[in-house]
PDB file of C-alpha atoms in Angstrom:
ATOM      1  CA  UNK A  18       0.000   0.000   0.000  1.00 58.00           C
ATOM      2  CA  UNK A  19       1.492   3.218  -1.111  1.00 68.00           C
ATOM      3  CA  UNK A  20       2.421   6.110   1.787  1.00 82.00           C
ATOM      4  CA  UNK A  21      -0.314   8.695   1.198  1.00 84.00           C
ATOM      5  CA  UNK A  22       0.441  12.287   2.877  1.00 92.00           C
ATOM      6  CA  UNK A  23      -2.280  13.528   4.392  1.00 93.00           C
ATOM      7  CA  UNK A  24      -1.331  16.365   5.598  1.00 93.00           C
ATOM      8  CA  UNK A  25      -0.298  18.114   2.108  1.00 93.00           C
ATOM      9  CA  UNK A  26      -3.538  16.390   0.641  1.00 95.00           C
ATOM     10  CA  UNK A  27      -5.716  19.411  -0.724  1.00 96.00           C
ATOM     11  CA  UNK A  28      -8.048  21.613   1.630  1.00 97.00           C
ATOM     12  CA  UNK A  29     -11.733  21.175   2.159  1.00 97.00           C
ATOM     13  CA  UNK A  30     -12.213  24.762   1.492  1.00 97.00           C
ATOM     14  CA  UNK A  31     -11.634  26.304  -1.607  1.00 97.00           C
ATOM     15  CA  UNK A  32     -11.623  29.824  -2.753  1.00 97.00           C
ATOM     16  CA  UNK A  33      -9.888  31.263   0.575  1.00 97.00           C
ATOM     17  CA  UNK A  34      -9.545  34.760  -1.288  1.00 98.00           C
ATOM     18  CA  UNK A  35     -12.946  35.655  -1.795  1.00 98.00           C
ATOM     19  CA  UNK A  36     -13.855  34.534   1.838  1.00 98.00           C
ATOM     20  CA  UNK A  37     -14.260  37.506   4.571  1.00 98.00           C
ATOM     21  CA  UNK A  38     -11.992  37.981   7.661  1.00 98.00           C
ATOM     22  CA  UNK A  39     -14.663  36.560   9.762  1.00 98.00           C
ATOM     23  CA  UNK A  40     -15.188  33.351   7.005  1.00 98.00           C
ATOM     24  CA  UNK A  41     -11.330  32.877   7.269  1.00 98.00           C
ATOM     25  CA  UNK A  42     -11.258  32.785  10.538  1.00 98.00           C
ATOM     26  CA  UNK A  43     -14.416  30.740  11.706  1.00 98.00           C
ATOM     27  CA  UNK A  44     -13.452  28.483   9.268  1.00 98.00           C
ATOM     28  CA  UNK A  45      -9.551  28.170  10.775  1.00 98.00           C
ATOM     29  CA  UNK A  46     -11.145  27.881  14.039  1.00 98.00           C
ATOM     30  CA  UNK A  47     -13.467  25.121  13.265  1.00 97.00           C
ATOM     31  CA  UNK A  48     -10.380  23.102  11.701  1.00 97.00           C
ATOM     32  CA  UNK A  49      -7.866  23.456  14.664  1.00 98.00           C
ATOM     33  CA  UNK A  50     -11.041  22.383  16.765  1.00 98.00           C
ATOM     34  CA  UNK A  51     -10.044  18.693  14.992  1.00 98.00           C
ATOM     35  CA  UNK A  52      -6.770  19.000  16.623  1.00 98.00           C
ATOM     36  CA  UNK A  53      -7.040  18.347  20.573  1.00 98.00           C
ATOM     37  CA  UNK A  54      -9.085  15.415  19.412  1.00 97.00           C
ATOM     38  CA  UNK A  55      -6.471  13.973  17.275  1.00 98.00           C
ATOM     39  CA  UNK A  56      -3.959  14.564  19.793  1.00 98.00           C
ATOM     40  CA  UNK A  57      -6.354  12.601  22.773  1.00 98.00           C
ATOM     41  CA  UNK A  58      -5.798   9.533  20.413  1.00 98.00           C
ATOM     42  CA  UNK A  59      -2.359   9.619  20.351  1.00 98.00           C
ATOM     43  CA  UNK A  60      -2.617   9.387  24.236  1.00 98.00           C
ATOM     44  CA  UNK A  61      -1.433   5.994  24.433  1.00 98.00           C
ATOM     45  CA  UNK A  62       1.617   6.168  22.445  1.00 98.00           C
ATOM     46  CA  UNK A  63       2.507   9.436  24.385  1.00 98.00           C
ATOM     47  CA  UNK A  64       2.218   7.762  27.765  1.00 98.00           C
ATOM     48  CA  UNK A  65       4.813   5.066  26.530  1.00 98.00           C
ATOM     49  CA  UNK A  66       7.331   7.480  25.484  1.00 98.00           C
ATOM     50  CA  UNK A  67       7.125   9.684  28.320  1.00 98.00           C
ATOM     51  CA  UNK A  68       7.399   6.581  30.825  1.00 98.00           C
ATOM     52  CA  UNK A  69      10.696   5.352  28.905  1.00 98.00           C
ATOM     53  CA  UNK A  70      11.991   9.366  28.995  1.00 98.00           C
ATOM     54  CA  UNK A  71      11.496   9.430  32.585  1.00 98.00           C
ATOM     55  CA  UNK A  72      13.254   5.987  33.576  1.00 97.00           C
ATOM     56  CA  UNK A  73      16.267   6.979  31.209  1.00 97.00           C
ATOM     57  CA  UNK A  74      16.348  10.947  32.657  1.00 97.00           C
ATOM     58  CA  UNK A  75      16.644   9.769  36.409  1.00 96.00           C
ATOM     59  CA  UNK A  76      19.726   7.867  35.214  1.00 96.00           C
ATOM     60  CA  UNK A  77      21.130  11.154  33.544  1.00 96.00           C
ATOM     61  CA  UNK A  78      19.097  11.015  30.394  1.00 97.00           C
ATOM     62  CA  UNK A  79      18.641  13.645  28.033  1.00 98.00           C
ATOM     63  CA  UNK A  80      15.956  14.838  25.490  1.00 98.00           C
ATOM     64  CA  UNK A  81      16.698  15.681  22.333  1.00 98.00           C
ATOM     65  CA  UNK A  82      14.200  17.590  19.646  1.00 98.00           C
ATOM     66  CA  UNK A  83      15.241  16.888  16.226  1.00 97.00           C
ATOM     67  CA  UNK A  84      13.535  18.499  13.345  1.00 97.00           C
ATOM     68  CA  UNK A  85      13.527  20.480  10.177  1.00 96.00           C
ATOM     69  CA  UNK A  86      11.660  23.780   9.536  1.00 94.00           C
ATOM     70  CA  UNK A  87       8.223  24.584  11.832  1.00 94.00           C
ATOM     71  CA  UNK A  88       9.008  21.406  13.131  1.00 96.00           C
ATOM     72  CA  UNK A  89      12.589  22.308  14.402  1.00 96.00           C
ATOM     73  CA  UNK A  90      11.706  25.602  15.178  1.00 96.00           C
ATOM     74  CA  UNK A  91       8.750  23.884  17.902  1.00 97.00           C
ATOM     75  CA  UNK A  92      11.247  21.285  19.146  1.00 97.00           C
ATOM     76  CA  UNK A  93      13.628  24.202  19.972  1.00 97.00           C
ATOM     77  CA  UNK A  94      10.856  26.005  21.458  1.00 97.00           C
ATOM     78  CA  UNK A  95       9.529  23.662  23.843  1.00 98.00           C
ATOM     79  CA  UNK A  96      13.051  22.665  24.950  1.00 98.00           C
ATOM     80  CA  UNK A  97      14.163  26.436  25.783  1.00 97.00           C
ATOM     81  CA  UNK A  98      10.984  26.710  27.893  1.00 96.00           C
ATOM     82  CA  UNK A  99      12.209  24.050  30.193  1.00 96.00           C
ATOM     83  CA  UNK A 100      14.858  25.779  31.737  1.00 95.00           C
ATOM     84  CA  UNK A 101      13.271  28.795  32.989  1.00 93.00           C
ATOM     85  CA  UNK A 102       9.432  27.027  34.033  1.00 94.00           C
ATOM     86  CA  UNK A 103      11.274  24.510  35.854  1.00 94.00           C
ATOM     87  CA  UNK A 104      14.859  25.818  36.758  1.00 92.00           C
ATOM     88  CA  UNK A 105      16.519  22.635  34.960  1.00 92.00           C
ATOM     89  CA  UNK A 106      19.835  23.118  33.451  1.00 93.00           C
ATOM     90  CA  UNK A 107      19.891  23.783  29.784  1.00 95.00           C
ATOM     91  CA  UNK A 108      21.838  20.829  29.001  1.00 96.00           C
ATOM     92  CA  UNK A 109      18.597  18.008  29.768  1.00 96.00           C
ATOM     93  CA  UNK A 110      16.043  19.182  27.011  1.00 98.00           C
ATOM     94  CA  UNK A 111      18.104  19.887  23.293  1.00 98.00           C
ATOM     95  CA  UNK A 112      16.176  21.208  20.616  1.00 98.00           C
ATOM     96  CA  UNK A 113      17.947  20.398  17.472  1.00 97.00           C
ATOM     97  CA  UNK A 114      17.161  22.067  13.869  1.00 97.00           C
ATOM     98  CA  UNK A 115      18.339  21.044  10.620  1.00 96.00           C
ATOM     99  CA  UNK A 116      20.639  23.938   9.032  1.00 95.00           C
ATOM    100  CA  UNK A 117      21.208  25.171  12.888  1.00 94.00           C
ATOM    101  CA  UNK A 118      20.196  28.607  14.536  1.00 92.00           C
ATOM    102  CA  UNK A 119      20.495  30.139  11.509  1.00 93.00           C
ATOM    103  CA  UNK A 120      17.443  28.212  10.606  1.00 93.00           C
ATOM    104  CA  UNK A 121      15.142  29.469  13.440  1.00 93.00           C
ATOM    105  CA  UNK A 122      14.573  32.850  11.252  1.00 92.00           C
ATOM    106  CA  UNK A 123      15.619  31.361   7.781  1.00 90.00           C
ATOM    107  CA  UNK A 124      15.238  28.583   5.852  1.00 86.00           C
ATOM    108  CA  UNK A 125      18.740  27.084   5.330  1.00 89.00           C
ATOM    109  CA  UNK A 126      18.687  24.935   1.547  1.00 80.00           C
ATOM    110  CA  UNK A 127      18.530  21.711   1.836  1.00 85.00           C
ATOM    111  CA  UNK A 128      19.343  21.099   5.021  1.00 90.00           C
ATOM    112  CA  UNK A 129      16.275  18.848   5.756  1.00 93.00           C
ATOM    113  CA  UNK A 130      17.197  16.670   2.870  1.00 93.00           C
ATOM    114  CA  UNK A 131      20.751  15.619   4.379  1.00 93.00           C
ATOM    115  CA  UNK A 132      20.502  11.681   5.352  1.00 94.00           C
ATOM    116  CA  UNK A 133      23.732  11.988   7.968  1.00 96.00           C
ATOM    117  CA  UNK A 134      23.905  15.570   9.257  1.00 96.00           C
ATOM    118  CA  UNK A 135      21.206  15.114  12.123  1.00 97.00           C
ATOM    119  CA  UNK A 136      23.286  12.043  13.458  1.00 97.00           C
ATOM    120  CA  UNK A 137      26.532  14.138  13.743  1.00 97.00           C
ATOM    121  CA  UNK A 138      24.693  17.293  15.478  1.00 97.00           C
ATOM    122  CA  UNK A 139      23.425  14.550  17.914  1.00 97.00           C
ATOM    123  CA  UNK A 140      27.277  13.794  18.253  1.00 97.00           C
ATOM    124  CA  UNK A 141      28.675  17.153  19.178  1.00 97.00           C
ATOM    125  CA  UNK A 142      26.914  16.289  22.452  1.00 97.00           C
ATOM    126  CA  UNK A 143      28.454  13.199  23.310  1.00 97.00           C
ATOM    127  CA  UNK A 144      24.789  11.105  22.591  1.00 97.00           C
ATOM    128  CA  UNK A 145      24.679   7.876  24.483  1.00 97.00           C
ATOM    129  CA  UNK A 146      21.971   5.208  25.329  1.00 96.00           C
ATOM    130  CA  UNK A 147      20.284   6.815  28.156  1.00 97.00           C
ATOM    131  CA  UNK A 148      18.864   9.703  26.114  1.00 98.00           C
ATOM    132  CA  UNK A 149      15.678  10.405  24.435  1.00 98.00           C
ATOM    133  CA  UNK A 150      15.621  11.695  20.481  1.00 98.00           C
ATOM    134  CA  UNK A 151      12.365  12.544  19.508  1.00 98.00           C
ATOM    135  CA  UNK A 152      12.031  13.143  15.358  1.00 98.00           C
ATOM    136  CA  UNK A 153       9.295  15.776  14.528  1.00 98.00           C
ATOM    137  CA  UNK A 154       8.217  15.735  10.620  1.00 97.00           C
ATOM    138  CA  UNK A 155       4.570  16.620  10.102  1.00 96.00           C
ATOM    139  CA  UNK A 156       5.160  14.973   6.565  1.00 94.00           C
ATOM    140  CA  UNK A 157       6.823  12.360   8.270  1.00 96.00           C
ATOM    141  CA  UNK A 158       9.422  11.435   5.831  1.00 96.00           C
ATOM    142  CA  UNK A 159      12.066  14.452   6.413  1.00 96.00           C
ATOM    143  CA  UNK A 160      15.754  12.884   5.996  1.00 96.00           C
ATOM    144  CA  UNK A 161      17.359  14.914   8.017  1.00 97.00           C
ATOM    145  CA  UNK A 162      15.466  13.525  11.378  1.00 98.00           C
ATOM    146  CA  UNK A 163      14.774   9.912   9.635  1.00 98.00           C
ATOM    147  CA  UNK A 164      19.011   9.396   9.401  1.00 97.00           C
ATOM    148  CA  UNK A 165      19.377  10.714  12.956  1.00 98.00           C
ATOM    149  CA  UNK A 166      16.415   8.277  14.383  1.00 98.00           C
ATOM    150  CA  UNK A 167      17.881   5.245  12.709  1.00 98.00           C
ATOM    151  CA  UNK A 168      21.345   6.214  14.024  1.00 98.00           C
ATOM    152  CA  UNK A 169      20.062   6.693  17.677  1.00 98.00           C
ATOM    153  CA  UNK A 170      17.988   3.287  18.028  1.00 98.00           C
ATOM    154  CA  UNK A 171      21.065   1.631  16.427  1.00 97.00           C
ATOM    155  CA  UNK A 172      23.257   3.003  19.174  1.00 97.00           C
ATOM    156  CA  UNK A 173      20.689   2.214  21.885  1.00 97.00           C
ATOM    157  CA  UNK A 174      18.163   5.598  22.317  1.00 98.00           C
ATOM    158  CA  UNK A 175      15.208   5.490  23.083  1.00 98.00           C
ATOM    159  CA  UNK A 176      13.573   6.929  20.208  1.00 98.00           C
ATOM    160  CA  UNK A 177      10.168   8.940  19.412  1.00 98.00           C
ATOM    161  CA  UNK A 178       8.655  10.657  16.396  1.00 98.00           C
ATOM    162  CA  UNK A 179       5.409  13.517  16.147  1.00 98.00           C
ATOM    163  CA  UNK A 180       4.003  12.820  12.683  1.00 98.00           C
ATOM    164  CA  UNK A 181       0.813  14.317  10.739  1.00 97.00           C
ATOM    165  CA  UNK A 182       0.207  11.248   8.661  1.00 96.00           C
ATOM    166  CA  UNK A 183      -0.335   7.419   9.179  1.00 95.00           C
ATOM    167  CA  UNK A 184       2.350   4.687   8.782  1.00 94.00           C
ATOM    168  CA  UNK A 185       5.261   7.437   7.412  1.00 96.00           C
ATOM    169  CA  UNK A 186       8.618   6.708   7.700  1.00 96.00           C
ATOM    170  CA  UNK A 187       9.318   8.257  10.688  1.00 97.00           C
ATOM    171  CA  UNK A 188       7.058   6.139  12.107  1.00 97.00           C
ATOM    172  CA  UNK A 189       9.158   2.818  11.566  1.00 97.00           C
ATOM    173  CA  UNK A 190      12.260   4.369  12.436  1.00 98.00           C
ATOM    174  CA  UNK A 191      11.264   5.209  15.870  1.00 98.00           C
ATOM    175  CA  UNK A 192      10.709   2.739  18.750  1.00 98.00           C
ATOM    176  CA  UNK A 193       7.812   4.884  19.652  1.00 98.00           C
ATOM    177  CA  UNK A 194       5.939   6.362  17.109  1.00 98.00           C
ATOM    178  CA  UNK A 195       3.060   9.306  17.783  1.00 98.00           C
ATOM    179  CA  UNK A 196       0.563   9.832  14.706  1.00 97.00           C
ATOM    180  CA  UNK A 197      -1.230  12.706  15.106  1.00 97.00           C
ATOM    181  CA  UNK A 198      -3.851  12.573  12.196  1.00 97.00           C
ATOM    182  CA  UNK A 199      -5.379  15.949  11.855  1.00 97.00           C
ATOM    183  CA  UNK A 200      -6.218  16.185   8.733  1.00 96.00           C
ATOM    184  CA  UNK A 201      -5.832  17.997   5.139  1.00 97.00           C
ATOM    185  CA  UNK A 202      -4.555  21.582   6.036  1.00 97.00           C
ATOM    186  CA  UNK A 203      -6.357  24.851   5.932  1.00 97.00           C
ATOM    187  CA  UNK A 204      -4.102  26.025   3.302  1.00 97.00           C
ATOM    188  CA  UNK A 205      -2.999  23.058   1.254  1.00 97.00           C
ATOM    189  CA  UNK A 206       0.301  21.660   2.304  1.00 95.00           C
ATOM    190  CA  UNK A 207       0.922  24.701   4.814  1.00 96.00           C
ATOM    191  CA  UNK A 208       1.991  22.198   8.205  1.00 95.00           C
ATOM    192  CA  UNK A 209       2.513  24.862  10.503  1.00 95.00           C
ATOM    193  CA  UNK A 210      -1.469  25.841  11.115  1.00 97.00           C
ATOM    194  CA  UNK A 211      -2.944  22.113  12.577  1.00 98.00           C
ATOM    195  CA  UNK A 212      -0.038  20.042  12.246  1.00 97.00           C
ATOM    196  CA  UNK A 213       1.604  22.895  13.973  1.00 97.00           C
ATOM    197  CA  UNK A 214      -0.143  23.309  16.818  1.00 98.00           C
ATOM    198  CA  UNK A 215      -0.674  19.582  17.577  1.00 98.00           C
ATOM    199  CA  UNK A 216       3.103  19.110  17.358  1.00 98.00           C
ATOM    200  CA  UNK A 217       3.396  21.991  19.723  1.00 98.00           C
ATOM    201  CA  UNK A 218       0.527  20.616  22.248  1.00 98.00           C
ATOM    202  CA  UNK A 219       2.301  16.838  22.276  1.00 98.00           C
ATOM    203  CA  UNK A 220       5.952  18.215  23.096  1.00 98.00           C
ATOM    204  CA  UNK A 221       4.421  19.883  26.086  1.00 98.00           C
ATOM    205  CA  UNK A 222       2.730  16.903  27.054  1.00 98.00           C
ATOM    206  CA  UNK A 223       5.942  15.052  26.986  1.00 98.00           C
ATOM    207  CA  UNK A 224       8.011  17.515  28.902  1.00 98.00           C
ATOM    208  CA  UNK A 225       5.692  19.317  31.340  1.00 98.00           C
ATOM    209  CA  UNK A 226       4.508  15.453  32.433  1.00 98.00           C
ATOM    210  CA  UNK A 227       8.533  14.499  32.147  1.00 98.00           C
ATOM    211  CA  UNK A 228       9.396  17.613  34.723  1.00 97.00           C
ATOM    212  CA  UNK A 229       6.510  16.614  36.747  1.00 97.00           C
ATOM    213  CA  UNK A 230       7.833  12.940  37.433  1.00 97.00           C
ATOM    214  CA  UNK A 231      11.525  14.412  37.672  1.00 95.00           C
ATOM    215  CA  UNK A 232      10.066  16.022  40.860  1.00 93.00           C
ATOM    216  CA  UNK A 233       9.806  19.755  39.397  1.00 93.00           C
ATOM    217  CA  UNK A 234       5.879  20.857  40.202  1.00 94.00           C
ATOM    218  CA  UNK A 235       4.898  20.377  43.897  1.00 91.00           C
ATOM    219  CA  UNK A 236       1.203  20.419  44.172  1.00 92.00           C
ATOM    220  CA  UNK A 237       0.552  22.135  40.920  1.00 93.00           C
ATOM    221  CA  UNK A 238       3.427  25.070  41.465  1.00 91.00           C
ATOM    222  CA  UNK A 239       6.407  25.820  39.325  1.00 91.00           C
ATOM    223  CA  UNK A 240       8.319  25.961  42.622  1.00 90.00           C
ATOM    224  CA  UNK A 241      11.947  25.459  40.801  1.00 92.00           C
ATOM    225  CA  UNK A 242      10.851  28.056  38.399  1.00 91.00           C
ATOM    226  CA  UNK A 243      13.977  31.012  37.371  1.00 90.00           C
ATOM    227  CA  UNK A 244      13.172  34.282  39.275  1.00 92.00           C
ATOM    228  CA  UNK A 245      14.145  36.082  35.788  1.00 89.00           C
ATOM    229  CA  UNK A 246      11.994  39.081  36.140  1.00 93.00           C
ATOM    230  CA  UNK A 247       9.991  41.201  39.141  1.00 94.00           C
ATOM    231  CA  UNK A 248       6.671  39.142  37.749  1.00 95.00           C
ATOM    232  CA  UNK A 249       7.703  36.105  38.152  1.00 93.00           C
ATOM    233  CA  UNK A 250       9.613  37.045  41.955  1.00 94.00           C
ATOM    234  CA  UNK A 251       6.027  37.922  42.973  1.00 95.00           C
ATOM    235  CA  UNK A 252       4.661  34.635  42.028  1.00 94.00           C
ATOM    236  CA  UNK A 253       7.354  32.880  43.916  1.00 94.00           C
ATOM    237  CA  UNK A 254       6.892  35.378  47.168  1.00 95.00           C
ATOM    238  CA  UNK A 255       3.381  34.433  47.137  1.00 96.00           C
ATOM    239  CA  UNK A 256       3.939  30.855  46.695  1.00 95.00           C
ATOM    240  CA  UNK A 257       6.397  30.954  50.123  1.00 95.00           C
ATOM    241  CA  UNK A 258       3.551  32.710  51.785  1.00 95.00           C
ATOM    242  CA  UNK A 259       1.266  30.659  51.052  1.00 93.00           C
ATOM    243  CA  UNK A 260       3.250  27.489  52.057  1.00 92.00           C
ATOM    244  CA  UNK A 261       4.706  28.532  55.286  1.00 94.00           C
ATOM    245  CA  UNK A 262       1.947  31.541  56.518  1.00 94.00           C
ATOM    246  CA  UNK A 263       5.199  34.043  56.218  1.00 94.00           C
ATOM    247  CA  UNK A 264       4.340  38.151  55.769  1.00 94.00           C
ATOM    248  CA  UNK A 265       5.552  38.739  52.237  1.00 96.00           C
ATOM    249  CA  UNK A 266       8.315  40.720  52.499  1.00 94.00           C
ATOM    250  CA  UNK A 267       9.854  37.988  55.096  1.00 94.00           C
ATOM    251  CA  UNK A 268       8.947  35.379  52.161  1.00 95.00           C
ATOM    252  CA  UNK A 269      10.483  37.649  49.304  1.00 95.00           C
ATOM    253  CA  UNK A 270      13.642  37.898  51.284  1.00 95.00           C
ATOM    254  CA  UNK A 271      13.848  33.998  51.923  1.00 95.00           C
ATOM    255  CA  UNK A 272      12.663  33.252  47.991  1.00 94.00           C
ATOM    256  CA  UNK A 273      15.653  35.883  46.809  1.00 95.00           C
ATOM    257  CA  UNK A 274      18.540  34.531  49.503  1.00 95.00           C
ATOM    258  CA  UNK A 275      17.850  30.597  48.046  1.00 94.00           C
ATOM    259  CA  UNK A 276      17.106  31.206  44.677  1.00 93.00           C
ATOM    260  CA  UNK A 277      13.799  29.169  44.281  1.00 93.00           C
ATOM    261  CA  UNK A 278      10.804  28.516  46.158  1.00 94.00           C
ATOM    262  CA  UNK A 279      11.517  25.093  46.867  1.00 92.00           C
ATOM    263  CA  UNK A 280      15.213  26.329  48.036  1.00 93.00           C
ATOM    264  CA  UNK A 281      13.167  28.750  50.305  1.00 94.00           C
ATOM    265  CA  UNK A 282      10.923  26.300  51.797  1.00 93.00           C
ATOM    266  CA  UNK A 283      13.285  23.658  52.320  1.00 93.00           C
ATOM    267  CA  UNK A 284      15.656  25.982  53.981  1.00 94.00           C
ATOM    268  CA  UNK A 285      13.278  27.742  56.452  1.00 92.00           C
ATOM    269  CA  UNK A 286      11.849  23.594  57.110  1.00 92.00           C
ATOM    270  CA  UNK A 287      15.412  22.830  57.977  1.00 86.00           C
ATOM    271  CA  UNK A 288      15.107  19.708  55.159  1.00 70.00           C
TER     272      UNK A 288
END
């Protein structure tokens, strides 16, 4: 049976240029409504790979995004959100994109077609077999992230991919595969409206649930969180009052002097 993209399959609405604002975007709406439901069915799959991340992470396991355009771009996303939500070093969530930084704000040619690049960027960080590379591809046959897949399962990864579209390649080159089938796009072919956001809603899944086993969220606080601005030192000064009954300027100078509010509580706790 022949690989059929779905995702670059042609839209169910036609004649987007004589449509009104409003028309374009009810009808934009009612599509990315299709998406949280097509992500709830990739539940199972999810569940595996995050319960493989977090068995290989509390041996000293790493995550690594790998991917190639909107795809890259979301894997680096999600993985520079980690450090500052839950005050984990930079080094434990890697979001790798094909043609480098460079390729955040432009596309870099033909980067995403190179079979053997994405194994030797996972290289320059001295890969081994207790981390995590998760391939991201909504078409789910970029090159770029297939070579680097097949590379890390053959050197004993754990290995995930996010895909738009049913039995791609991706999908046999991971050890866990996530199909996330949501659909022709708005705009033929464009991946980074549905396919977009779904990738985007599964690689917080995955690391929000990953930071929550690694002992990160108490209750359902970002108590490691970086103080990086007065905002979020008021959110951490509250959370001290709040969990030891402190006045707030007692609990700002605690939160400040340790550095986090779980440094802050522990400390004043004696633990």
């Amino acid at each position: 049976m022949a690989f059929v993209k779905i995702s670059e399959q042609a839209s169910l609405y036609n004649d987007l240029e004589k449509k009104s604002v409003l028309e374009l975007l009810t009808d934009i709406n009612r599509e990315d409504h299709k998406v949280a439901d097509a992500v709830e069915k990739a539940i199972p799959q999810i569940e595996k790979l995050v319960s493989g991340i977090v068995e290989r992470m509390k041996r000293g396991g790493r995550i690594f995004y790998m991917g190639a355009g909107t795809s890259g771009r979301l894997g680096v996303l999600d993985a520079s959100e980690i450090p500052p939500t839950f005050g984990m070093d930079p080094s434990w969530v890697i979001g790798i994109i094909a043609g480098g930084d460079t390729a955040l704000r432009n596309p870099v040619e033909n980067a995403e077609d190179d079979t053997v690049q994405g194994w030797k960027d996972l290289q320059a960080y001295n890969i081994n077999d207790k981390d995590t590379v998760i391939g991201i591809a909504a078409s789910g046959t970029t090159p770029y992230v297939i070579g680097a897949l097949k590379e890390a399962r053959a050197h004993g990864c754990l290995t995930g991919s996010i895909t738009s579209n049913p039995d791609a390649p991706i999908s046999e080159a991971a050890e866990v595969p996530i199909e996330m089938i949501v659909g022709p796009e708005y705009v033929t072919g464009s991946s980074r409206m549905k396919s977009g956001t779904g990738q985007k809603m599964i690689c917080n899944m995955i690391t929000t649930s990953v930071m929550i086993k690694m002992g990160r969220v108490k209750g359902n606080k970002m108590v490691n969180m970086q103080l990086s601005n007065a905002k979020l030192v008021d959110r951490g000064t509250r959370m001290v009052v709040e969990e030891l009954g402190l006045p707030y300027d007692e609990a700002k100078r605690l939160l400040l002097l340790h550095g986090s509010v779980k440094n802050a509580v522990d400390a004043y706790r004696g633990v």
